[in-house]
Tab-separated table of C-alpha atoms in Angstrom:
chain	number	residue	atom	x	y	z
A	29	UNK	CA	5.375	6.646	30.330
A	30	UNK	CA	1.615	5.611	30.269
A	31	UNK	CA	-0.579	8.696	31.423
A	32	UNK	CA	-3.525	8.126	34.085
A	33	UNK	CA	-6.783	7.918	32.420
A	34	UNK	CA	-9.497	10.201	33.210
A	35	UNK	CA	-12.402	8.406	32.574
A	36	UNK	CA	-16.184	10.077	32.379
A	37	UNK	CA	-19.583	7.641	32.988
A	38	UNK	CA	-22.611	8.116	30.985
A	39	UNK	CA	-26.004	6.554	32.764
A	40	UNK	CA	-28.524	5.802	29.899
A	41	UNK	CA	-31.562	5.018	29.681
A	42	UNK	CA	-33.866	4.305	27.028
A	43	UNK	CA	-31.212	5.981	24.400
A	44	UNK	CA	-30.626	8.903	26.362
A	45	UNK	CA	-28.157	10.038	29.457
A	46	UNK	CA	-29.619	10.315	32.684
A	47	UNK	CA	-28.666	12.534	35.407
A	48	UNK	CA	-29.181	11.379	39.109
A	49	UNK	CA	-28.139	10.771	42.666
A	50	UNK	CA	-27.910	6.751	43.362
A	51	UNK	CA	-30.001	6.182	40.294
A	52	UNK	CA	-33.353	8.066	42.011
A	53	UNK	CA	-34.514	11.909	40.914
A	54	UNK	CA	-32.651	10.826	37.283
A	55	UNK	CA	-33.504	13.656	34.758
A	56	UNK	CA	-32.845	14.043	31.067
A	57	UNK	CA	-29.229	15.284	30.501
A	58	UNK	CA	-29.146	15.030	26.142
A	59	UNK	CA	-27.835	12.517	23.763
A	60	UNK	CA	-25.349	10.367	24.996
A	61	UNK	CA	-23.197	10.279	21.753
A	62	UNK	CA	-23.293	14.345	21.811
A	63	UNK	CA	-22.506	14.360	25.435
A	64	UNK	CA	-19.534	12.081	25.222
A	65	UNK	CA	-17.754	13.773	21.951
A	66	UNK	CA	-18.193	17.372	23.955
A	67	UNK	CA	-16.135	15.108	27.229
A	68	UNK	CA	-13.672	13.677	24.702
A	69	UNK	CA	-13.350	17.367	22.951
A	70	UNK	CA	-12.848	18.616	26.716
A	71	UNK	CA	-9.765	15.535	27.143
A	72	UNK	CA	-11.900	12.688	28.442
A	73	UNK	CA	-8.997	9.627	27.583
A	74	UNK	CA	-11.431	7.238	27.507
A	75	UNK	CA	-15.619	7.032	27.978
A	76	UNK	CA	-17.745	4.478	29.912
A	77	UNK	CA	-21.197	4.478	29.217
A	78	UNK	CA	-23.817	2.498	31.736
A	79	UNK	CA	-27.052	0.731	30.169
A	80	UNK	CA	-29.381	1.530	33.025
A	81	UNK	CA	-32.678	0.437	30.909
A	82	UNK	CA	-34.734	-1.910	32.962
A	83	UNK	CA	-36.701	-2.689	29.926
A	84	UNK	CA	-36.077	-5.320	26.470
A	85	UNK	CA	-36.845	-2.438	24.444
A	86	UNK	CA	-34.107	0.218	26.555
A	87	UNK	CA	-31.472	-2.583	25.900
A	88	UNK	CA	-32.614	-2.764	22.430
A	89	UNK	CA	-32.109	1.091	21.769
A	90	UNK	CA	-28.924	0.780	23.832
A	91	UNK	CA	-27.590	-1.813	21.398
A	92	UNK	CA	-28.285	1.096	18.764
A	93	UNK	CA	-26.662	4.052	20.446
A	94	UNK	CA	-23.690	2.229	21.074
A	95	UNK	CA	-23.592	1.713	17.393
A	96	UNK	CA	-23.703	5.320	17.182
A	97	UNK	CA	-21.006	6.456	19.796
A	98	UNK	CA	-18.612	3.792	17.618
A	99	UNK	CA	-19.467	5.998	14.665
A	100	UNK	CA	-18.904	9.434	15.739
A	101	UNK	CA	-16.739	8.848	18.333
A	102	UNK	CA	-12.358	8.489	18.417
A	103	UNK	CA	-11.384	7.732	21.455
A	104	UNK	CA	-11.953	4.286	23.672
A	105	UNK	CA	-15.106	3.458	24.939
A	106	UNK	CA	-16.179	0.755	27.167
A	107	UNK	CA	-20.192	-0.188	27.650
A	108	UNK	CA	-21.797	-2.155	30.680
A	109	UNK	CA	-25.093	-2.783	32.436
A	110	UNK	CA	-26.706	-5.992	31.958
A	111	UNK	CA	-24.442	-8.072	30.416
A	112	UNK	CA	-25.303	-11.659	31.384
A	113	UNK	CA	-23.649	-13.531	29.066
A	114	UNK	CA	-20.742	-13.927	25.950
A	115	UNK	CA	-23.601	-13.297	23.636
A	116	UNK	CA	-24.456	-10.096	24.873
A	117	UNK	CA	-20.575	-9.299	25.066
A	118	UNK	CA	-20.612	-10.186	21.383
A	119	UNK	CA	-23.494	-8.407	20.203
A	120	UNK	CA	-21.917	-5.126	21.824
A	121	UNK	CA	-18.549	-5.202	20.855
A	122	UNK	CA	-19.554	-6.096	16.855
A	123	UNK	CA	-21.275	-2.618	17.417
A	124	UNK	CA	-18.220	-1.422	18.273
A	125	UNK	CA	-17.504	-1.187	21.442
A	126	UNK	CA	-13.839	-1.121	22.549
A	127	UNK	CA	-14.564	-2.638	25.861
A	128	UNK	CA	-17.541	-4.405	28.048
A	129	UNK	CA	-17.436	-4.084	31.910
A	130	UNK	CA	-19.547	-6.996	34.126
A	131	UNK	CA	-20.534	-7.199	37.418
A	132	UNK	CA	-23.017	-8.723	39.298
A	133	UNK	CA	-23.448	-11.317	36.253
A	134	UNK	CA	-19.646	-12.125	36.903
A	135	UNK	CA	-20.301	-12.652	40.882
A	136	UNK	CA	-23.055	-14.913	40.015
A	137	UNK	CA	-21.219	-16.685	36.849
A	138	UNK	CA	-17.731	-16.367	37.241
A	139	UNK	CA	-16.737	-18.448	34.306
A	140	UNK	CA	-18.412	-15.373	32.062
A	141	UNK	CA	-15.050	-13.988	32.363
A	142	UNK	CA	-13.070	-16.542	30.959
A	143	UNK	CA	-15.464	-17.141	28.393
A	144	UNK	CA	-15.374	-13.408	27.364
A	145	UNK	CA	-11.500	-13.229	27.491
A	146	UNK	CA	-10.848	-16.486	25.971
A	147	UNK	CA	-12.987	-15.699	23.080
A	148	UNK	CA	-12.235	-11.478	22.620
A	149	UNK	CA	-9.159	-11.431	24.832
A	150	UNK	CA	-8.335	-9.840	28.240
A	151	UNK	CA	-8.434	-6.246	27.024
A	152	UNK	CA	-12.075	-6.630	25.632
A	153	UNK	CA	-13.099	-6.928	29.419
A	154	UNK	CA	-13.537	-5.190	32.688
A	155	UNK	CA	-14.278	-6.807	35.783
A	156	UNK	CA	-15.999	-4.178	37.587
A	157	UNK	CA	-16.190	-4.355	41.781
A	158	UNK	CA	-18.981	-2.985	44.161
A	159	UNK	CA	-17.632	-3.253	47.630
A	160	UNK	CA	-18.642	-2.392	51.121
A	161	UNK	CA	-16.519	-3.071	54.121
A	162	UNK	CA	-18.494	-4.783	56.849
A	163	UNK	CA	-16.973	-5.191	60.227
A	164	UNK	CA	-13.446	-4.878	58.604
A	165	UNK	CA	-14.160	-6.853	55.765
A	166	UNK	CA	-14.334	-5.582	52.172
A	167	UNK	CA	-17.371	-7.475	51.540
A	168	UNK	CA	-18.630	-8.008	47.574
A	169	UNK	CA	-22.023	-6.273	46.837
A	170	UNK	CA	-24.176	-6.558	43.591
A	171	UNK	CA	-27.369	-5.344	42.189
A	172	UNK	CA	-26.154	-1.487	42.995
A	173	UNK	CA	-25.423	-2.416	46.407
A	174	UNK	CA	-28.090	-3.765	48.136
A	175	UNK	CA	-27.093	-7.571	47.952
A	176	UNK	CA	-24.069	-8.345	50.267
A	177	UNK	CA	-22.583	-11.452	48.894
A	178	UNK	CA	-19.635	-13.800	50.570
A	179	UNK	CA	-16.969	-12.716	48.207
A	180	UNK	CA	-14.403	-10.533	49.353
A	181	UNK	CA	-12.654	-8.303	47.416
A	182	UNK	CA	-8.690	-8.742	47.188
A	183	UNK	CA	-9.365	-12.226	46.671
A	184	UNK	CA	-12.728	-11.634	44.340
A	185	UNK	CA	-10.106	-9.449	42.306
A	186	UNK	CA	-7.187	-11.627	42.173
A	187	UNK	CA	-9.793	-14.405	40.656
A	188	UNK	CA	-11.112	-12.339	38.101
A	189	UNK	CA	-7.673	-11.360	36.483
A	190	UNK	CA	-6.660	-14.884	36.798
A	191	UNK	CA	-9.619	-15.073	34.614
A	192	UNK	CA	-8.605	-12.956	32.218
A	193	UNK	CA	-9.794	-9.627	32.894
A	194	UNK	CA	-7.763	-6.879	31.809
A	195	UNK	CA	-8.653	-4.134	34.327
A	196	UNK	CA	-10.360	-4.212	37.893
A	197	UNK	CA	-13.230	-1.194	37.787
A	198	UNK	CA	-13.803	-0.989	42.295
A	199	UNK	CA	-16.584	1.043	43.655
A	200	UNK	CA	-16.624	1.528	47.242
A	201	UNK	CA	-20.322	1.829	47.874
A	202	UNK	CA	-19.397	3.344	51.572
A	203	UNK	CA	-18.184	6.465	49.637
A	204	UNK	CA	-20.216	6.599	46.180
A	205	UNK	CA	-22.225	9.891	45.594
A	206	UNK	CA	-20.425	11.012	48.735
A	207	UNK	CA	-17.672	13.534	47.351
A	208	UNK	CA	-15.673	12.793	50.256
A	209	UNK	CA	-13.006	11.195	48.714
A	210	UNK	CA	-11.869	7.706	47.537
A	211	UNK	CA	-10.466	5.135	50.130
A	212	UNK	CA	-6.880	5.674	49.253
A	213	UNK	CA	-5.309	3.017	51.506
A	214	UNK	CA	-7.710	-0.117	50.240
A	215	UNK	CA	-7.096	0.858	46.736
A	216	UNK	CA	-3.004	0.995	47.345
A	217	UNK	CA	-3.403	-2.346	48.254
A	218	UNK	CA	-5.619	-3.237	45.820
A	219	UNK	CA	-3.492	-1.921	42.828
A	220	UNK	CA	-0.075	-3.444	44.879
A	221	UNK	CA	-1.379	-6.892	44.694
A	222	UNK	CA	-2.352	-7.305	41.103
A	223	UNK	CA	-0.790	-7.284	38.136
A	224	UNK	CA	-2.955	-5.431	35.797
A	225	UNK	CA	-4.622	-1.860	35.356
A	226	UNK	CA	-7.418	-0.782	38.515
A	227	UNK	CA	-9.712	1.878	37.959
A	228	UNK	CA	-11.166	3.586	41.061
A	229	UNK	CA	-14.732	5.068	41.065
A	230	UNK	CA	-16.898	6.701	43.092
A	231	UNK	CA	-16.604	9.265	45.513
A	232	UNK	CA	-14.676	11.943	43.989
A	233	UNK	CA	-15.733	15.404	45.309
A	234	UNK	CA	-12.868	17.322	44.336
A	235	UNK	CA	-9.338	17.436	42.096
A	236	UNK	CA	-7.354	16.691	45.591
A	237	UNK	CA	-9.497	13.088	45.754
A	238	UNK	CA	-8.673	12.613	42.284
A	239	UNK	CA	-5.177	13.375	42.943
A	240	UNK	CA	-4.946	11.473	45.582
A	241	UNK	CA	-6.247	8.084	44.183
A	242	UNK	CA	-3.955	8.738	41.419
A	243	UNK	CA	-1.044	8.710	43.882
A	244	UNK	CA	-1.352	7.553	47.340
A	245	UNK	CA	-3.734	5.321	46.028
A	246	UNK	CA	-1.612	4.119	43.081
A	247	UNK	CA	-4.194	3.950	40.755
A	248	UNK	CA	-4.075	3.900	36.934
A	249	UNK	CA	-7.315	5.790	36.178
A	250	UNK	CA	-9.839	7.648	37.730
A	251	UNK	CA	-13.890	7.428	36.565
A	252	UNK	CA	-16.260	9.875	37.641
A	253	UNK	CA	-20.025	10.800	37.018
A	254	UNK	CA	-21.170	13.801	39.125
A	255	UNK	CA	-18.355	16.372	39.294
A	256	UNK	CA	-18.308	16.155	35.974
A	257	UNK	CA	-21.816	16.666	34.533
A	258	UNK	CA	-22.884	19.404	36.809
A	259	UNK	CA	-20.032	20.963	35.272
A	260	UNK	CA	-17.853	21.550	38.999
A	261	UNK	CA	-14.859	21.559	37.058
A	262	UNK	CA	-14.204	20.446	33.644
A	263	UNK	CA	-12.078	17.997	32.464
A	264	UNK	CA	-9.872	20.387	30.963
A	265	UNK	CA	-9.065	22.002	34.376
A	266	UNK	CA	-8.906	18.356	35.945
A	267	UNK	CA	-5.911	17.289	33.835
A	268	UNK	CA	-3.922	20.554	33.648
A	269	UNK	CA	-4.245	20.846	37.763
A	270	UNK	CA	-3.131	17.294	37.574
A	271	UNK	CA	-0.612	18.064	35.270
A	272	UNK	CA	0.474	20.723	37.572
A	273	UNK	CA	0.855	18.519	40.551
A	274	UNK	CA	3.652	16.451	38.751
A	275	UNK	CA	1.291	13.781	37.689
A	276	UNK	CA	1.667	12.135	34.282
A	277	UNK	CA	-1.814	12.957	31.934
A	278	UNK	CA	-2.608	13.622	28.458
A	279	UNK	CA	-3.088	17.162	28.101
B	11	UNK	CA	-9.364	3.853	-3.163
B	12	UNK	CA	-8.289	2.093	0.415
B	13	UNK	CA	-8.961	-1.168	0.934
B	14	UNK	CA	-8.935	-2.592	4.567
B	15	UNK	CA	-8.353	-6.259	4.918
B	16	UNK	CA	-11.138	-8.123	6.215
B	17	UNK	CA	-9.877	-10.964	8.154
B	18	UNK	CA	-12.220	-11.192	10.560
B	19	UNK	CA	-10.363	-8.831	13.505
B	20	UNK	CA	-11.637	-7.346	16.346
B	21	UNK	CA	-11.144	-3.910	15.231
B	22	UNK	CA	-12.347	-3.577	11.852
B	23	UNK	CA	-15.303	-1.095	12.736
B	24	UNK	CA	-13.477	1.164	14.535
B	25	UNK	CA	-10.904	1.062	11.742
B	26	UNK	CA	-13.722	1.730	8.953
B	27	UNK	CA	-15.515	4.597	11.213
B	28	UNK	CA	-12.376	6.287	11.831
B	29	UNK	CA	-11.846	6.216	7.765
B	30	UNK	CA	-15.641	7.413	7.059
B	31	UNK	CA	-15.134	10.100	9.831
B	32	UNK	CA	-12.456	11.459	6.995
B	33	UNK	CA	-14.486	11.254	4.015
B	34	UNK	CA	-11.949	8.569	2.643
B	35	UNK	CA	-12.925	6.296	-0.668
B	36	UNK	CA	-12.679	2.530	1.028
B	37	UNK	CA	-13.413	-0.876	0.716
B	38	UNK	CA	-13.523	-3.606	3.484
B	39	UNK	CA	-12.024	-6.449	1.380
B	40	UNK	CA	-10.494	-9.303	1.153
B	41	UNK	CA	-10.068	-10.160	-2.251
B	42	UNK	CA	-6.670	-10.032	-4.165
B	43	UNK	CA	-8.100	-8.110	-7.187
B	44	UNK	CA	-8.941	-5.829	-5.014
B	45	UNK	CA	-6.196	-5.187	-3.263
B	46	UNK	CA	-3.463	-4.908	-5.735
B	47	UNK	CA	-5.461	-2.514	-7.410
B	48	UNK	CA	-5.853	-0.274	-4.474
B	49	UNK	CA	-4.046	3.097	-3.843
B	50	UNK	CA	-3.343	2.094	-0.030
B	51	UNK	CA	-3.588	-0.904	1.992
B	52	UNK	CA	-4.806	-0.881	5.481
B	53	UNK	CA	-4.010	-4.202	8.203
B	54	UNK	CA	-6.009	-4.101	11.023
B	55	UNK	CA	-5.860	-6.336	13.813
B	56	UNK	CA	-6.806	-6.940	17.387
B	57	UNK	CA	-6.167	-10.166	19.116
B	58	UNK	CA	-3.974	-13.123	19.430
B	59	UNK	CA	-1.362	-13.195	16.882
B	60	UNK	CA	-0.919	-16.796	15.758
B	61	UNK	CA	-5.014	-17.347	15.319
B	62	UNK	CA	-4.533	-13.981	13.317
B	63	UNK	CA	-2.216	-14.826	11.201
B	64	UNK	CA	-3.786	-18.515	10.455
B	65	UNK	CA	-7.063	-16.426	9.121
B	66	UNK	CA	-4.845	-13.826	7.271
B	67	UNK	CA	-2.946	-17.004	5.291
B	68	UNK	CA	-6.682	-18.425	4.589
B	69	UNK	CA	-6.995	-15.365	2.701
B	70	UNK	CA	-3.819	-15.958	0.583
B	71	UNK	CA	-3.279	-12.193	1.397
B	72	UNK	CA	-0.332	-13.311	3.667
B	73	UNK	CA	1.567	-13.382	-0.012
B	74	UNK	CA	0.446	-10.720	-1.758
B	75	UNK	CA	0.635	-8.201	0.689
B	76	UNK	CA	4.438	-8.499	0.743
B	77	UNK	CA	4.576	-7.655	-2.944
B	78	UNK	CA	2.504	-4.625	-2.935
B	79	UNK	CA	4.095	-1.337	-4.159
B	80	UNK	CA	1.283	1.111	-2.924
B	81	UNK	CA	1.962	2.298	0.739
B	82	UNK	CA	0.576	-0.198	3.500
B	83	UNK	CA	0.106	0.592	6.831
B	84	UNK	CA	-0.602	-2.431	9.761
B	85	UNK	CA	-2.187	-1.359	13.028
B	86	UNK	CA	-1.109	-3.413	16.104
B	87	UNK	CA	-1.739	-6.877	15.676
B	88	UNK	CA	-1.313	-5.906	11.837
B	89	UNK	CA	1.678	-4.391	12.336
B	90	UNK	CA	2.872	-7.178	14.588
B	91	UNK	CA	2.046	-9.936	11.830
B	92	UNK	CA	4.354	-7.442	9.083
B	93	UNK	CA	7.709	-8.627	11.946
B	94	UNK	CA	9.710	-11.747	11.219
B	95	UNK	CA	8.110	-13.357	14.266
B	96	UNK	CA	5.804	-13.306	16.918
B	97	UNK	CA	6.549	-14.534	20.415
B	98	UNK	CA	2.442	-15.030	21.146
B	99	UNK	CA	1.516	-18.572	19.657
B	100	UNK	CA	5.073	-19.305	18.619
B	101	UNK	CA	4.503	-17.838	14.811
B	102	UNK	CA	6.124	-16.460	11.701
B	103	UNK	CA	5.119	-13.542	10.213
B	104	UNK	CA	5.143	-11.805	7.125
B	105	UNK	CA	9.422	-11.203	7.893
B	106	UNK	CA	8.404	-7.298	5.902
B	107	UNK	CA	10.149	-5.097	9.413
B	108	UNK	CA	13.290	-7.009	10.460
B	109	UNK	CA	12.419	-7.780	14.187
B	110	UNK	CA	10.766	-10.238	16.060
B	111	UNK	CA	7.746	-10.068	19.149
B	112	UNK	CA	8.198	-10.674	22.499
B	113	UNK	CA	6.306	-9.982	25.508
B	114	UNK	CA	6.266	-7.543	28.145
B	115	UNK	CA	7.459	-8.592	31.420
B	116	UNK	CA	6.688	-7.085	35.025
B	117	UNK	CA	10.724	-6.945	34.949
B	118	UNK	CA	10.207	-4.047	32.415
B	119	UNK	CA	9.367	-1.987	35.270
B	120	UNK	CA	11.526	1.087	36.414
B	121	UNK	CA	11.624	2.829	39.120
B	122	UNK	CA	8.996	5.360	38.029
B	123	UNK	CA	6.999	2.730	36.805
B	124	UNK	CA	5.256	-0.620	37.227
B	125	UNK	CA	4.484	-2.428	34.303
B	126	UNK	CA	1.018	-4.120	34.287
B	127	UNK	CA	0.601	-6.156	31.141
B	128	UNK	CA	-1.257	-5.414	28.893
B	129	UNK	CA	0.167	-2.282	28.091
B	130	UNK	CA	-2.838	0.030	28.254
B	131	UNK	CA	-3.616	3.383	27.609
B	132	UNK	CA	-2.261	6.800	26.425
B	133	UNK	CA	1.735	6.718	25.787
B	134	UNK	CA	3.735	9.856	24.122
B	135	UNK	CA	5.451	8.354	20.543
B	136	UNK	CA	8.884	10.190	19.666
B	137	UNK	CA	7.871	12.242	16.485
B	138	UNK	CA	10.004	10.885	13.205
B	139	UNK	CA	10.724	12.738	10.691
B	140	UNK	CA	8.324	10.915	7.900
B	141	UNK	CA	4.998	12.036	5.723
B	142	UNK	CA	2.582	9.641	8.292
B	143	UNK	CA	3.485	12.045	10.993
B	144	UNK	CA	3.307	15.329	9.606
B	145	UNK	CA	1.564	17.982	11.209
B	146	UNK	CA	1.891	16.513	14.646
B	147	UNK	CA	2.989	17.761	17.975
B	148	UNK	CA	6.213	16.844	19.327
B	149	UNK	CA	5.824	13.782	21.534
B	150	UNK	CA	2.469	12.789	20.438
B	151	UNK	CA	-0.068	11.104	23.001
B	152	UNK	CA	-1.508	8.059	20.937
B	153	UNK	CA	-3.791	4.971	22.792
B	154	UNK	CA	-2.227	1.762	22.722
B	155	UNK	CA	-3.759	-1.771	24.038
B	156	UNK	CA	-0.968	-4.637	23.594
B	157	UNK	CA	1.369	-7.460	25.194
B	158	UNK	CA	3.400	-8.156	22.937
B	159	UNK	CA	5.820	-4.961	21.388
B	160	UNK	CA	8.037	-5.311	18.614
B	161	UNK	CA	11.749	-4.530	19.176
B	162	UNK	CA	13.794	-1.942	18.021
B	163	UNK	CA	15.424	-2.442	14.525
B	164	UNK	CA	16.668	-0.541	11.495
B	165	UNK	CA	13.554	-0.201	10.259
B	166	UNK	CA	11.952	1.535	13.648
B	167	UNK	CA	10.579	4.912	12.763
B	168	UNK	CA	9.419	6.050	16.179
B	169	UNK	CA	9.858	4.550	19.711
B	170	UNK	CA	7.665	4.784	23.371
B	171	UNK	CA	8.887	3.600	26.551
B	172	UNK	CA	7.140	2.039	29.342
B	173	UNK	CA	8.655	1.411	32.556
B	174	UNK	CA	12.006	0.332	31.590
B	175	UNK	CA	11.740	-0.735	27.718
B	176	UNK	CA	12.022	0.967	24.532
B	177	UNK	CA	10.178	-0.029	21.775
B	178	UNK	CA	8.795	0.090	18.244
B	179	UNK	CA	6.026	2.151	17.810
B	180	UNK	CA	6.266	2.705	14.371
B	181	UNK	CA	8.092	0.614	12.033
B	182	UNK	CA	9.032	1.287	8.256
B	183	UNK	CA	10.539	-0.555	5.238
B	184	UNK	CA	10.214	1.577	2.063
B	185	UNK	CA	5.957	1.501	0.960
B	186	UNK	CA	5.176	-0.476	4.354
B	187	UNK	CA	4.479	0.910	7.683
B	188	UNK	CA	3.769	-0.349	10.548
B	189	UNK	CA	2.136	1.601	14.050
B	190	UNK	CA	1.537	-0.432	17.728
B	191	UNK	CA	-1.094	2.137	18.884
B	192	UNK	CA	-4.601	2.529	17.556
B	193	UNK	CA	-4.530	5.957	15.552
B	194	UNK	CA	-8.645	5.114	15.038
B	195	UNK	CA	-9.053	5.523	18.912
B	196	UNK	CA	-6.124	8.046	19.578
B	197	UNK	CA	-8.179	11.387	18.857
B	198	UNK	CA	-6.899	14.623	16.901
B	199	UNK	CA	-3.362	13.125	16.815
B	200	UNK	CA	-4.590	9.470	15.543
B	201	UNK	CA	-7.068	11.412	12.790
B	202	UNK	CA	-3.980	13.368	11.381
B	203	UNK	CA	-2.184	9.809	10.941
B	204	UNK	CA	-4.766	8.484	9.241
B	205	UNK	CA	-5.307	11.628	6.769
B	206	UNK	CA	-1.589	11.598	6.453
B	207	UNK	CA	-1.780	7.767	5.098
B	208	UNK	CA	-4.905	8.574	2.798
B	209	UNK	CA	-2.884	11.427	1.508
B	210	UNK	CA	0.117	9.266	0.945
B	211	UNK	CA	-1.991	6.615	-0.784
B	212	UNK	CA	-4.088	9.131	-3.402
């Protein structure tokens, strides 16, 4: 039986990982390539790592780091953040990337997904989600959040694995950086109505949210950020209490 | 010396990091020379299987490497294009492992489990009895990423199951071997694989 994936995010920036709340107050939190082999030491099953560089030259030392983590590095690892096009899909995975994620370039281009998949195949990409719902709607957001588009998401996410992505990455952007917990019935539905893997992000506060997206919300992995870099538990402890709850993970 | 065949595959880095991570003597080659004089052979292979094998048979290696004595060892795709036939693109392999490809279906499911294709993630392998596992756990976690699985056969070393279906995840035929996950993305258990096949092939 397949195990649930817990999946650490890396922010960087300008080469190195970045530590913040909603991308504001970031500080300096080491070398992303050191940082990610001490998570995959701890268990991590796979990494993601976030170019957050708003600068040509960040993307350019981004391009080089990820050539790095493919070096030192022996588990899966997916990259994302400004990827606009099947170039820049290219130019990442021939540094070795396992896996890119889009988003807002996706929303704006959807045929960048079926360029990407037709070309590298499904499992090369993620088709990552930022939602908000808006008077019961799950409304598509991009940019971080702040631009409210007219996509919704079931149907957004249906069209993207039709596509030929090979896992949905949804945000809720209601509950990110909230630590109160993931929106369990959404995601059932989510996962319910499509046919390949969903990862659910943000809003994890605690093992019982994790737990609970894992289950309830029939999830096949869960990414987090915050609970795991300020070190509120470890990953080690995350997958043995998961473990311990009957649920199926690599320990 | 190990050479890894370059046939232009999707996971040819990974597969030459993971090697260079263990201090192993390689080459990324494709030439026949080369090959045949090599102490171990190494397929990679991400991808589609028919536009894989058309590039592998462009290399004339699609002949050669059924005649090699020295232990070979095809990862995924590679492993896939070692079966008689694959399912994906309607084409013949190698015919080295004595079963064909098919495809995973959502009727693979059991009750436990859904299956979403592809087949992605961390599965447990039942632990054979043979030098490329030694010194592993039982029930190994290893990462897979695939579609397609090849069925059991007489020459099936070790087996996973998801949802409902039991299949090959390691083949062998005397020198050759054959493994559906990625042992160059599956951590301390994939690294001891590898070792195990550069010890095999000194």
């Amino acid at each position: 039986m397949l195990s649930k994936r817990i999946i650490p995010c890396l922010d960087v920036k300008d080469g190195r990982t970045v530590k913040g709340i909603h991308f504001e107050n970031l500080r300096d939190a080491g070398d992303p390539v050191e940082l990610g082999a001490k998570y995959a030491a701890e268990g991590a099953d796979e990494l993601v790592y976030l170019d957050i560089s708003a600068s040509h030259e960040g993307r350019k030392t981004f391009t080089g780091v990820v050539r790095r983590i493919s070096e030192a590095i022996d588990i899966p690892f997916t990259v994302g953040g400004g990827i606009s096009s099947e170039d820049d899909a290219a130019r990442l995975l021939d540094e070795g990337a396992d896996k890119i994620s889009v988003n807002t370039a996706a929303v704006e281009n959807p045929s960048l997904i079926s360029e990407i998949a037709s070309r590298h195949g499904s499992q090369f990409i993620v088709c990552a989600i930022d939602a908000r719902l808006i008077d019961g709607v799950w409304r598509v957001t991009t940019h971080g959040g702040r631009n409210i588009t007219d996509k919704e998401l079931f149907s957004w996410a249906l069209e993207a694995q039709n596509r030929g992505a090979g896992e949905i990455l949804f945000t809720s952007m209601d509950h990110d950086g909230s630590k109160q917990g993931y929106p369990c019935e959404t995601f059932a539905a989510l996962c319910s109505s499509l046919s390949i893997p969903v990862i659910a992000s943000g809003g994890a506060g605690s093992v019982d949210d994790i737990a609970e997206v894992l289950t309830a919300g029939k999830a096949d992995a869960a990414l987090a950020a915050s609970i795991f870099h300020y070190g509120e538990i470890t990953i080690t402890a995350l997958k043995k209490e998961l473990s311990a709850r009957g649920i199926t993970v690599r320990v | 010396m190990i050479a890894i065949i370059d046939y232009n595959t999707g996971n040819l880095r990974s597969v030459k990091n993971a090697l260079a991570r263990l201090g192993a003597d390689f080459a990324v080659t494709s030439s026949e020379e080369v090959v045949r004089s090599a102490g171990g052979v190494i397929l990679p292979g991400v991808g589609e299987a028919s536009s894989a094998m058309e590039r592998l048979r462009a290399t004339g290696l699609d002949k050669v490497i059924p005649t090699l004595e020295a232990p070979v060892l095809g990862i995924c795709i590679g492993m896939q294009l070692m079966c008689l036939h694959s399912d994906e693109g309607d084409v013949d392999g190698m015919g080295i492992f004595r079963t064909s490809v098919r495809r995973f279906s959502p009727e693979d499911s059991s009750a436990s489990e859904a299956v979403k294709i592809p087949h992605m993630g961390w599965n447990t392998v039942s632990r054979p009895d043979s030098p490329l596992f030694d010194g592993l756990p039982d029930m190994p976690w290893l990462y897979y990423v695939h579609s397609y699985y090849a069925g059991l056969c007489e020459d099936t070393l070790a087996t996973s199951v998801y949802g409902s279906r039991t299949f090959s995840a390691a083949l062998c035929r005397n020198n050759f071997y054959g493994v559906q996950f990625h042992p160059e993305k599956s951590g301390d258990a994939g690294a001891m694989i590898l070792s195990n096949f550069i010890r095999m092939s000194l």
